[in-house]
PDB file of C-alpha atoms in Angstrom:
ATOM      1  CA  UNK P   1       2.829  15.619  -2.081  1.00 89.00           C
ATOM      2  CA  UNK P   2       1.367  15.622   1.173  1.00 95.00           C
ATOM      3  CA  UNK P   3      -0.411  12.335   2.101  1.00 97.00           C
ATOM      4  CA  UNK P   4      -3.234  13.605   4.823  1.00 97.00           C
ATOM      5  CA  UNK P   5      -1.370  15.350   7.282  1.00 96.00           C
ATOM      6  CA  UNK P   6       2.269  14.005   6.415  1.00 97.00           C
ATOM      7  CA  UNK P   7       4.289  16.417   3.720  1.00 97.00           C
ATOM      8  CA  UNK P   8       6.623  14.652   2.339  1.00 97.00           C
ATOM      9  CA  UNK P   9      10.114  16.219   0.721  1.00 94.00           C
ATOM     10  CA  UNK P  10       9.215  14.717  -2.782  1.00 93.00           C
ATOM     11  CA  UNK P  11       7.381  11.993  -4.871  1.00 90.00           C
ATOM     12  CA  UNK P  12       9.437   9.356  -4.908  1.00 93.00           C
ATOM     13  CA  UNK P  13       8.165   6.612  -2.319  1.00 95.00           C
ATOM     14  CA  UNK P  14       9.941   2.987  -1.795  1.00 96.00           C
ATOM     15  CA  UNK P  15       7.243   0.104  -1.818  1.00 95.00           C
ATOM     16  CA  UNK P  16       6.883  -2.464   0.494  1.00 95.00           C
ATOM     17  CA  UNK P  17       9.068  -5.291  -0.231  1.00 92.00           C
ATOM     18  CA  UNK P  18       8.289  -8.490   1.516  1.00 90.00           C
ATOM     19  CA  UNK P  19      11.735  -9.440   3.345  1.00 91.00           C
ATOM     20  CA  UNK P  20      13.771  -6.869   1.468  1.00 95.00           C
ATOM     21  CA  UNK P  21      12.288  -3.050   3.109  1.00 97.00           C
ATOM     22  CA  UNK P  22      13.775  -3.932   6.815  1.00 96.00           C
ATOM     23  CA  UNK P  23      15.023  -1.252   8.366  1.00 97.00           C
ATOM     24  CA  UNK P  24      18.948  -1.160   7.051  1.00 97.00           C
ATOM     25  CA  UNK P  25      16.965  -1.264   3.768  1.00 97.00           C
ATOM     26  CA  UNK P  26      15.333   1.678   4.418  1.00 98.00           C
ATOM     27  CA  UNK P  27      17.779   3.626   6.050  1.00 98.00           C
ATOM     28  CA  UNK P  28      20.007   3.070   3.037  1.00 97.00           C
ATOM     29  CA  UNK P  29      16.638   4.467   0.420  1.00 97.00           C
ATOM     30  CA  UNK P  30      16.134   7.275   2.992  1.00 97.00           C
ATOM     31  CA  UNK P  31      19.902   7.987   2.769  1.00 96.00           C
ATOM     32  CA  UNK P  32      19.587   8.059  -0.841  1.00 95.00           C
ATOM     33  CA  UNK P  33      16.758  11.349  -0.850  1.00 95.00           C
ATOM     34  CA  UNK P  34      13.612   9.007  -0.603  1.00 96.00           C
ATOM     35  CA  UNK P  35      11.406  11.101  -0.123  1.00 96.00           C
ATOM     36  CA  UNK P  36       8.707   8.564   2.228  1.00 98.00           C
ATOM     37  CA  UNK P  37      10.057   4.655   3.400  1.00 98.00           C
ATOM     38  CA  UNK P  38       7.327   1.695   3.946  1.00 98.00           C
ATOM     39  CA  UNK P  39       8.262  -1.784   5.988  1.00 97.00           C
ATOM     40  CA  UNK P  40       7.659  -4.714   4.581  1.00 95.00           C
ATOM     41  CA  UNK P  41       4.622  -6.299   4.855  1.00 96.00           C
ATOM     42  CA  UNK P  42       3.256  -7.406   8.293  1.00 97.00           C
ATOM     43  CA  UNK P  43       0.923  -9.539   9.750  1.00 97.00           C
ATOM     44  CA  UNK P  44      -2.156  -8.168  11.851  1.00 97.00           C
ATOM     45  CA  UNK P  45      -2.665 -11.374  13.455  1.00 96.00           C
ATOM     46  CA  UNK P  46       0.946 -11.707  14.438  1.00 96.00           C
ATOM     47  CA  UNK P  47       0.850  -8.231  15.298  1.00 96.00           C
ATOM     48  CA  UNK P  48      -2.517  -9.040  17.339  1.00 97.00           C
ATOM     49  CA  UNK P  49      -0.842 -12.163  18.976  1.00 95.00           C
ATOM     50  CA  UNK P  50       2.586 -11.308  19.740  1.00 91.00           C
ATOM     51  CA  UNK P  51       4.345 -12.808  17.910  1.00 92.00           C
ATOM     52  CA  UNK P  52       8.148 -11.914  18.148  1.00 91.00           C
ATOM     53  CA  UNK P  53       9.098 -12.080  14.733  1.00 91.00           C
ATOM     54  CA  UNK P  54       6.222 -10.054  14.063  1.00 93.00           C
ATOM     55  CA  UNK P  55       6.800  -7.531  16.162  1.00 91.00           C
ATOM     56  CA  UNK P  56      10.878  -7.113  15.493  1.00 91.00           C
ATOM     57  CA  UNK P  57       9.358  -6.144  11.597  1.00 92.00           C
ATOM     58  CA  UNK P  58       8.312  -2.886  13.217  1.00 93.00           C
ATOM     59  CA  UNK P  59      11.994  -1.792  14.421  1.00 94.00           C
ATOM     60  CA  UNK P  60      12.164   1.514  13.607  1.00 96.00           C
ATOM     61  CA  UNK P  61      14.869   4.800  13.936  1.00 96.00           C
ATOM     62  CA  UNK P  62      14.211   7.877  13.291  1.00 96.00           C
ATOM     63  CA  UNK P  63      16.530   8.640  11.101  1.00 97.00           C
ATOM     64  CA  UNK P  64      14.268   6.981   8.692  1.00 97.00           C
ATOM     65  CA  UNK P  65      11.321   9.344   9.444  1.00 97.00           C
ATOM     66  CA  UNK P  66       8.381   9.451   7.831  1.00 97.00           C
ATOM     67  CA  UNK P  67       7.725   5.809   7.916  1.00 98.00           C
ATOM     68  CA  UNK P  68       5.000   3.887   6.476  1.00 98.00           C
ATOM     69  CA  UNK P  69       4.157   0.764   8.139  1.00 98.00           C
ATOM     70  CA  UNK P  70       2.029  -1.947   5.956  1.00 98.00           C
ATOM     71  CA  UNK P  71      -0.408  -4.429   7.387  1.00 98.00           C
ATOM     72  CA  UNK P  72      -2.085  -7.270   5.676  1.00 97.00           C
ATOM     73  CA  UNK P  73      -4.972  -9.165   7.408  1.00 97.00           C
ATOM     74  CA  UNK P  74      -9.007  -9.751   5.862  1.00 97.00           C
ATOM     75  CA  UNK P  75     -10.987  -9.412   9.681  1.00 97.00           C
ATOM     76  CA  UNK P  76     -11.891  -5.872  10.097  1.00 98.00           C
ATOM     77  CA  UNK P  77     -11.716  -6.064  14.599  1.00 97.00           C
ATOM     78  CA  UNK P  78      -8.076  -7.997  14.112  1.00 98.00           C
ATOM     79  CA  UNK P  79      -6.702  -5.529  11.030  1.00 98.00           C
ATOM     80  CA  UNK P  80      -8.005  -2.354  13.543  1.00 98.00           C
ATOM     81  CA  UNK P  81      -6.531  -3.578  17.029  1.00 98.00           C
ATOM     82  CA  UNK P  82      -3.337  -4.003  14.442  1.00 98.00           C
ATOM     83  CA  UNK P  83      -3.596  -0.349  13.067  1.00 98.00           C
ATOM     84  CA  UNK P  84      -4.000   1.214  16.836  1.00 98.00           C
ATOM     85  CA  UNK P  85      -0.895  -1.136  17.743  1.00 97.00           C
ATOM     86  CA  UNK P  86       1.420   0.510  14.702  1.00 97.00           C
ATOM     87  CA  UNK P  87      -0.061   3.873  15.264  1.00 97.00           C
ATOM     88  CA  UNK P  88       0.536   3.567  19.247  1.00 96.00           C
ATOM     89  CA  UNK P  89       4.949   2.759  17.910  1.00 95.00           C
ATOM     90  CA  UNK P  90       5.069   5.949  16.142  1.00 95.00           C
ATOM     91  CA  UNK P  91       4.351   5.015  12.586  1.00 97.00           C
ATOM     92  CA  UNK P  92       3.519   8.189  10.511  1.00 98.00           C
ATOM     93  CA  UNK P  93       1.639   6.325   8.119  1.00 98.00           C
ATOM     94  CA  UNK P  94      -0.641   2.886   8.000  1.00 98.00           C
ATOM     95  CA  UNK P  95      -0.662   0.913   4.862  1.00 98.00           C
ATOM     96  CA  UNK P  96      -3.208  -1.782   3.911  1.00 98.00           C
ATOM     97  CA  UNK P  97      -1.957  -4.301   1.430  1.00 98.00           C
ATOM     98  CA  UNK P  98      -4.852  -4.992  -0.958  1.00 97.00           C
ATOM     99  CA  UNK P  99      -2.145  -6.725  -3.783  1.00 94.00           C
ATOM    100  CA  UNK P 100      -0.430  -9.542  -2.707  1.00 94.00           C
ATOM    101  CA  UNK P 101      -0.828 -12.260  -4.468  1.00 93.00           C
ATOM    102  CA  UNK P 102       0.946 -15.059  -2.845  1.00 93.00           C
ATOM    103  CA  UNK P 103      -1.476 -17.998  -2.547  1.00 93.00           C
ATOM    104  CA  UNK P 104      -0.659 -18.660   1.243  1.00 94.00           C
ATOM    105  CA  UNK P 105      -1.658 -14.688   1.798  1.00 96.00           C
ATOM    106  CA  UNK P 106      -5.038 -14.813  -0.908  1.00 96.00           C
ATOM    107  CA  UNK P 107      -6.553 -18.424   0.513  1.00 96.00           C
ATOM    108  CA  UNK P 108      -7.032 -16.217   3.901  1.00 96.00           C
ATOM    109  CA  UNK P 109      -8.472 -13.612   1.943  1.00 97.00           C
ATOM    110  CA  UNK P 110      -6.190 -11.093   2.636  1.00 97.00           C
ATOM    111  CA  UNK P 111      -4.022  -8.819  -0.072  1.00 96.00           C
ATOM    112  CA  UNK P 112      -5.835  -9.243  -3.448  1.00 97.00           C
ATOM    113  CA  UNK P 113      -8.256 -11.389  -2.349  1.00 97.00           C
ATOM    114  CA  UNK P 114      -9.859  -8.072  -0.542  1.00 97.00           C
ATOM    115  CA  UNK P 115     -10.310  -6.913  -4.678  1.00 97.00           C
ATOM    116  CA  UNK P 116     -13.228  -9.800  -4.799  1.00 96.00           C
ATOM    117  CA  UNK P 117     -14.610  -8.954  -1.614  1.00 97.00           C
ATOM    118  CA  UNK P 118     -15.706  -5.825  -1.654  1.00 96.00           C
ATOM    119  CA  UNK P 119     -17.755  -5.169   1.001  1.00 97.00           C
ATOM    120  CA  UNK P 120     -15.290  -7.010   3.456  1.00 97.00           C
ATOM    121  CA  UNK P 121     -12.774  -4.252   2.225  1.00 98.00           C
ATOM    122  CA  UNK P 122     -15.464  -1.544   2.727  1.00 98.00           C
ATOM    123  CA  UNK P 123     -15.851  -3.409   6.249  1.00 98.00           C
ATOM    124  CA  UNK P 124     -11.878  -3.071   7.244  1.00 98.00           C
ATOM    125  CA  UNK P 125     -11.267   0.164   6.038  1.00 98.00           C
ATOM    126  CA  UNK P 126     -14.196   1.326   7.861  1.00 98.00           C
ATOM    127  CA  UNK P 127     -12.648  -0.042  11.327  1.00 98.00           C
ATOM    128  CA  UNK P 128      -9.320   0.661  10.270  1.00 98.00           C
ATOM    129  CA  UNK P 129     -10.326   4.341   9.807  1.00 98.00           C
ATOM    130  CA  UNK P 130     -12.474   4.653  13.219  1.00 98.00           C
ATOM    131  CA  UNK P 131      -9.641   3.463  14.961  1.00 98.00           C
ATOM    132  CA  UNK P 132      -6.639   5.397  13.924  1.00 98.00           C
ATOM    133  CA  UNK P 133      -5.917   9.144  13.354  1.00 98.00           C
ATOM    134  CA  UNK P 134      -2.419   8.784  10.925  1.00 98.00           C
ATOM    135  CA  UNK P 135      -2.725   9.514   7.726  1.00 98.00           C
ATOM    136  CA  UNK P 136      -4.209   5.438   5.855  1.00 98.00           C
ATOM    137  CA  UNK P 137      -3.232   4.580   2.403  1.00 98.00           C
ATOM    138  CA  UNK P 138      -3.905   1.111   0.560  1.00 98.00           C
ATOM    139  CA  UNK P 139      -1.742  -0.247  -2.222  1.00 98.00           C
ATOM    140  CA  UNK P 140      -4.071  -2.418  -4.951  1.00 98.00           C
ATOM    141  CA  UNK P 141      -3.361  -4.324  -8.223  1.00 96.00           C
ATOM    142  CA  UNK P 142      -5.797  -3.982 -11.607  1.00 95.00           C
ATOM    143  CA  UNK P 143      -7.615  -6.542 -10.052  1.00 92.00           C
ATOM    144  CA  UNK P 144      -8.240 -10.268 -11.219  1.00 94.00           C
ATOM    145  CA  UNK P 145      -8.605  -9.341 -14.872  1.00 92.00           C
ATOM    146  CA  UNK P 146      -6.686  -7.086 -16.943  1.00 91.00           C
ATOM    147  CA  UNK P 147      -9.945  -4.368 -17.517  1.00 93.00           C
ATOM    148  CA  UNK P 148      -8.643  -2.921 -14.123  1.00 94.00           C
ATOM    149  CA  UNK P 149     -12.608  -2.028 -13.344  1.00 96.00           C
ATOM    150  CA  UNK P 150     -11.885  -3.864  -9.956  1.00 97.00           C
ATOM    151  CA  UNK P 151      -8.784  -1.291  -8.943  1.00 97.00           C
ATOM    152  CA  UNK P 152     -11.472   1.724  -9.826  1.00 97.00           C
ATOM    153  CA  UNK P 153     -14.143   0.132  -7.633  1.00 97.00           C
ATOM    154  CA  UNK P 154     -11.627  -0.218  -4.863  1.00 98.00           C
ATOM    155  CA  UNK P 155     -10.163   3.187  -5.461  1.00 98.00           C
ATOM    156  CA  UNK P 156     -13.621   5.066  -5.039  1.00 98.00           C
ATOM    157  CA  UNK P 157     -14.298   2.184  -2.280  1.00 98.00           C
ATOM    158  CA  UNK P 158     -11.286   3.478  -0.236  1.00 98.00           C
ATOM    159  CA  UNK P 159     -11.691   7.420  -1.150  1.00 98.00           C
ATOM    160  CA  UNK P 160     -15.664   7.289   0.719  1.00 98.00           C
ATOM    161  CA  UNK P 161     -13.846   5.368   3.459  1.00 98.00           C
ATOM    162  CA  UNK P 162     -11.247   7.970   4.451  1.00 98.00           C
ATOM    163  CA  UNK P 163      -8.279   6.685   2.731  1.00 98.00           C
ATOM    164  CA  UNK P 164      -5.606   9.533   2.350  1.00 98.00           C
ATOM    165  CA  UNK P 165      -3.638   7.848  -1.206  1.00 98.00           C
ATOM    166  CA  UNK P 166      -4.081   4.943  -3.096  1.00 98.00           C
ATOM    167  CA  UNK P 167      -0.865   3.127  -4.844  1.00 97.00           C
ATOM    168  CA  UNK P 168      -1.159   0.910  -8.014  1.00 97.00           C
ATOM    169  CA  UNK P 169       0.299  -2.146  -9.362  1.00 96.00           C
ATOM    170  CA  UNK P 170      -1.175  -2.541 -12.751  1.00 95.00           C
ATOM    171  CA  UNK P 171      -0.784  -5.951 -13.215  1.00 94.00           C
ATOM    172  CA  UNK P 172      -3.447  -8.591 -12.297  1.00 94.00           C
ATOM    173  CA  UNK P 173      -3.765 -11.490  -9.598  1.00 91.00           C
ATOM    174  CA  UNK P 174      -2.515 -13.902 -11.831  1.00 91.00           C
ATOM    175  CA  UNK P 175      -0.269 -12.297 -13.580  1.00 89.00           C
ATOM    176  CA  UNK P 176       2.269 -11.732  -9.975  1.00 85.00           C
ATOM    177  CA  UNK P 177       5.227 -10.125 -11.678  1.00 84.00           C
ATOM    178  CA  UNK P 178       5.221 -11.495 -15.127  1.00 87.00           C
ATOM    179  CA  UNK P 179       4.415  -9.409 -18.445  1.00 88.00           C
ATOM    180  CA  UNK P 180       4.275  -5.628 -18.172  1.00 92.00           C
ATOM    181  CA  UNK P 181       2.973  -3.352 -15.995  1.00 91.00           C
ATOM    182  CA  UNK P 182      -0.021  -1.170 -17.750  1.00 93.00           C
ATOM    183  CA  UNK P 183       0.573   2.177 -16.483  1.00 92.00           C
ATOM    184  CA  UNK P 184      -3.216   3.416 -17.988  1.00 93.00           C
ATOM    185  CA  UNK P 185      -4.927   1.898 -15.159  1.00 95.00           C
ATOM    186  CA  UNK P 186      -2.485   4.087 -13.042  1.00 94.00           C
ATOM    187  CA  UNK P 187      -3.496   7.081 -15.203  1.00 93.00           C
ATOM    188  CA  UNK P 188      -7.686   5.870 -14.837  1.00 94.00           C
ATOM    189  CA  UNK P 189      -7.638   5.611 -10.838  1.00 95.00           C
ATOM    190  CA  UNK P 190      -6.233   9.029 -10.737  1.00 93.00           C
ATOM    191  CA  UNK P 191      -9.414   9.666 -12.966  1.00 93.00           C
ATOM    192  CA  UNK P 192     -11.599   8.539 -10.796  1.00 94.00           C
ATOM    193  CA  UNK P 193     -10.511   9.835  -7.371  1.00 96.00           C
ATOM    194  CA  UNK P 194      -9.579  13.458  -5.790  1.00 95.00           C
ATOM    195  CA  UNK P 195      -6.808  11.766  -2.997  1.00 96.00           C
ATOM    196  CA  UNK P 196      -3.073  10.875  -4.103  1.00 95.00           C
ATOM    197  CA  UNK P 197      -2.474   8.082  -6.537  1.00 95.00           C
ATOM    198  CA  UNK P 198       1.514   6.285  -6.563  1.00 95.00           C
ATOM    199  CA  UNK P 199       2.075   5.104  -9.524  1.00 93.00           C
ATOM    200  CA  UNK P 200       4.115   1.470  -8.782  1.00 93.00           C
ATOM    201  CA  UNK P 201       5.584  -1.115 -11.134  1.00 93.00           C
ATOM    202  CA  UNK P 202       7.919  -1.802 -13.731  1.00 92.00           C
ATOM    203  CA  UNK P 203      10.318   1.058 -12.245  1.00 92.00           C
ATOM    204  CA  UNK P 204      13.644  -0.827 -12.480  1.00 92.00           C
ATOM    205  CA  UNK P 205      15.589   2.495 -13.069  1.00 92.00           C
ATOM    206  CA  UNK P 206      15.856   6.553 -11.800  1.00 90.00           C
ATOM    207  CA  UNK P 207      15.003   6.731 -15.811  1.00 93.00           C
ATOM    208  CA  UNK P 208      11.859   4.897 -15.545  1.00 92.00           C
ATOM    209  CA  UNK P 209      10.660   7.236 -12.692  1.00 89.00           C
ATOM    210  CA  UNK P 210      11.120  10.138 -14.697  1.00 90.00           C
ATOM    211  CA  UNK P 211       9.167   8.668 -17.717  1.00 89.00           C
ATOM    212  CA  UNK P 212       6.657   7.277 -15.751  1.00 88.00           C
ATOM    213  CA  UNK P 213       6.085  11.224 -14.241  1.00 84.00           C
ATOM    214  CA  UNK P 214       6.964  12.575 -17.820  1.00 83.00           C
ATOM    215  CA  UNK P 215       3.671  10.290 -19.060  1.00 77.00           C
ATOM    216  CA  UNK P 216       1.208  10.952 -16.380  1.00 71.00           C
ATOM    217  CA  UNK P 217       1.829  14.269 -14.982  1.00 65.00           C
ATOM    218  CA  UNK P 218      -1.484  14.587 -13.250  1.00 55.00           C
ATOM    219  CA  UNK P 219       0.036  11.552 -10.120  1.00 50.00           C
ATOM    220  CA  UNK P 220      -0.439  13.594  -6.902  1.00 48.00           C
TER     221      UNK P 220
END
């Protein structure tokens, strides 16, 4: 699997998990054969305003390469500056969070709130893409309803802005982590874009991952 200029050993990717995917956890995932590991969600404001706690979240090691770092925010200028910092610290891929539905993130216009403001999302992606050279990815949800229309729209905007891959967690903002993930939305997104699409959601075992790959063989 290839994401921009980065070629992965395989297409098994560790999802960013707040409070979980720190350096020790990522190293364990890498040792278990994971093709790409991702940091937990990092605040763009925390990076730009030099929060020590936020900067510690960027601790890395050569053994975990390639590394994707996920940031969140809603201001194009702040996100672009934070993206440049992430690139400078040696990340191989930058990921932007369009999926967090936690209230304190959404109320700032970040996370899944960006799926309700496509014009801001577009400006943000253009600003970041213009600033960095490393591959750029985003992680989205179905949107604010179960139709998946917002996911399709945002994925197309992302591709037009030069995003190199999109990960889809097919639950709505209101579902949070309840109910079932609608994998058919991942397939629908892939039908609309040429960039790689990464399936996410309800993968609790190796068997679930194999089932997703077998059911939707065109996930690339």
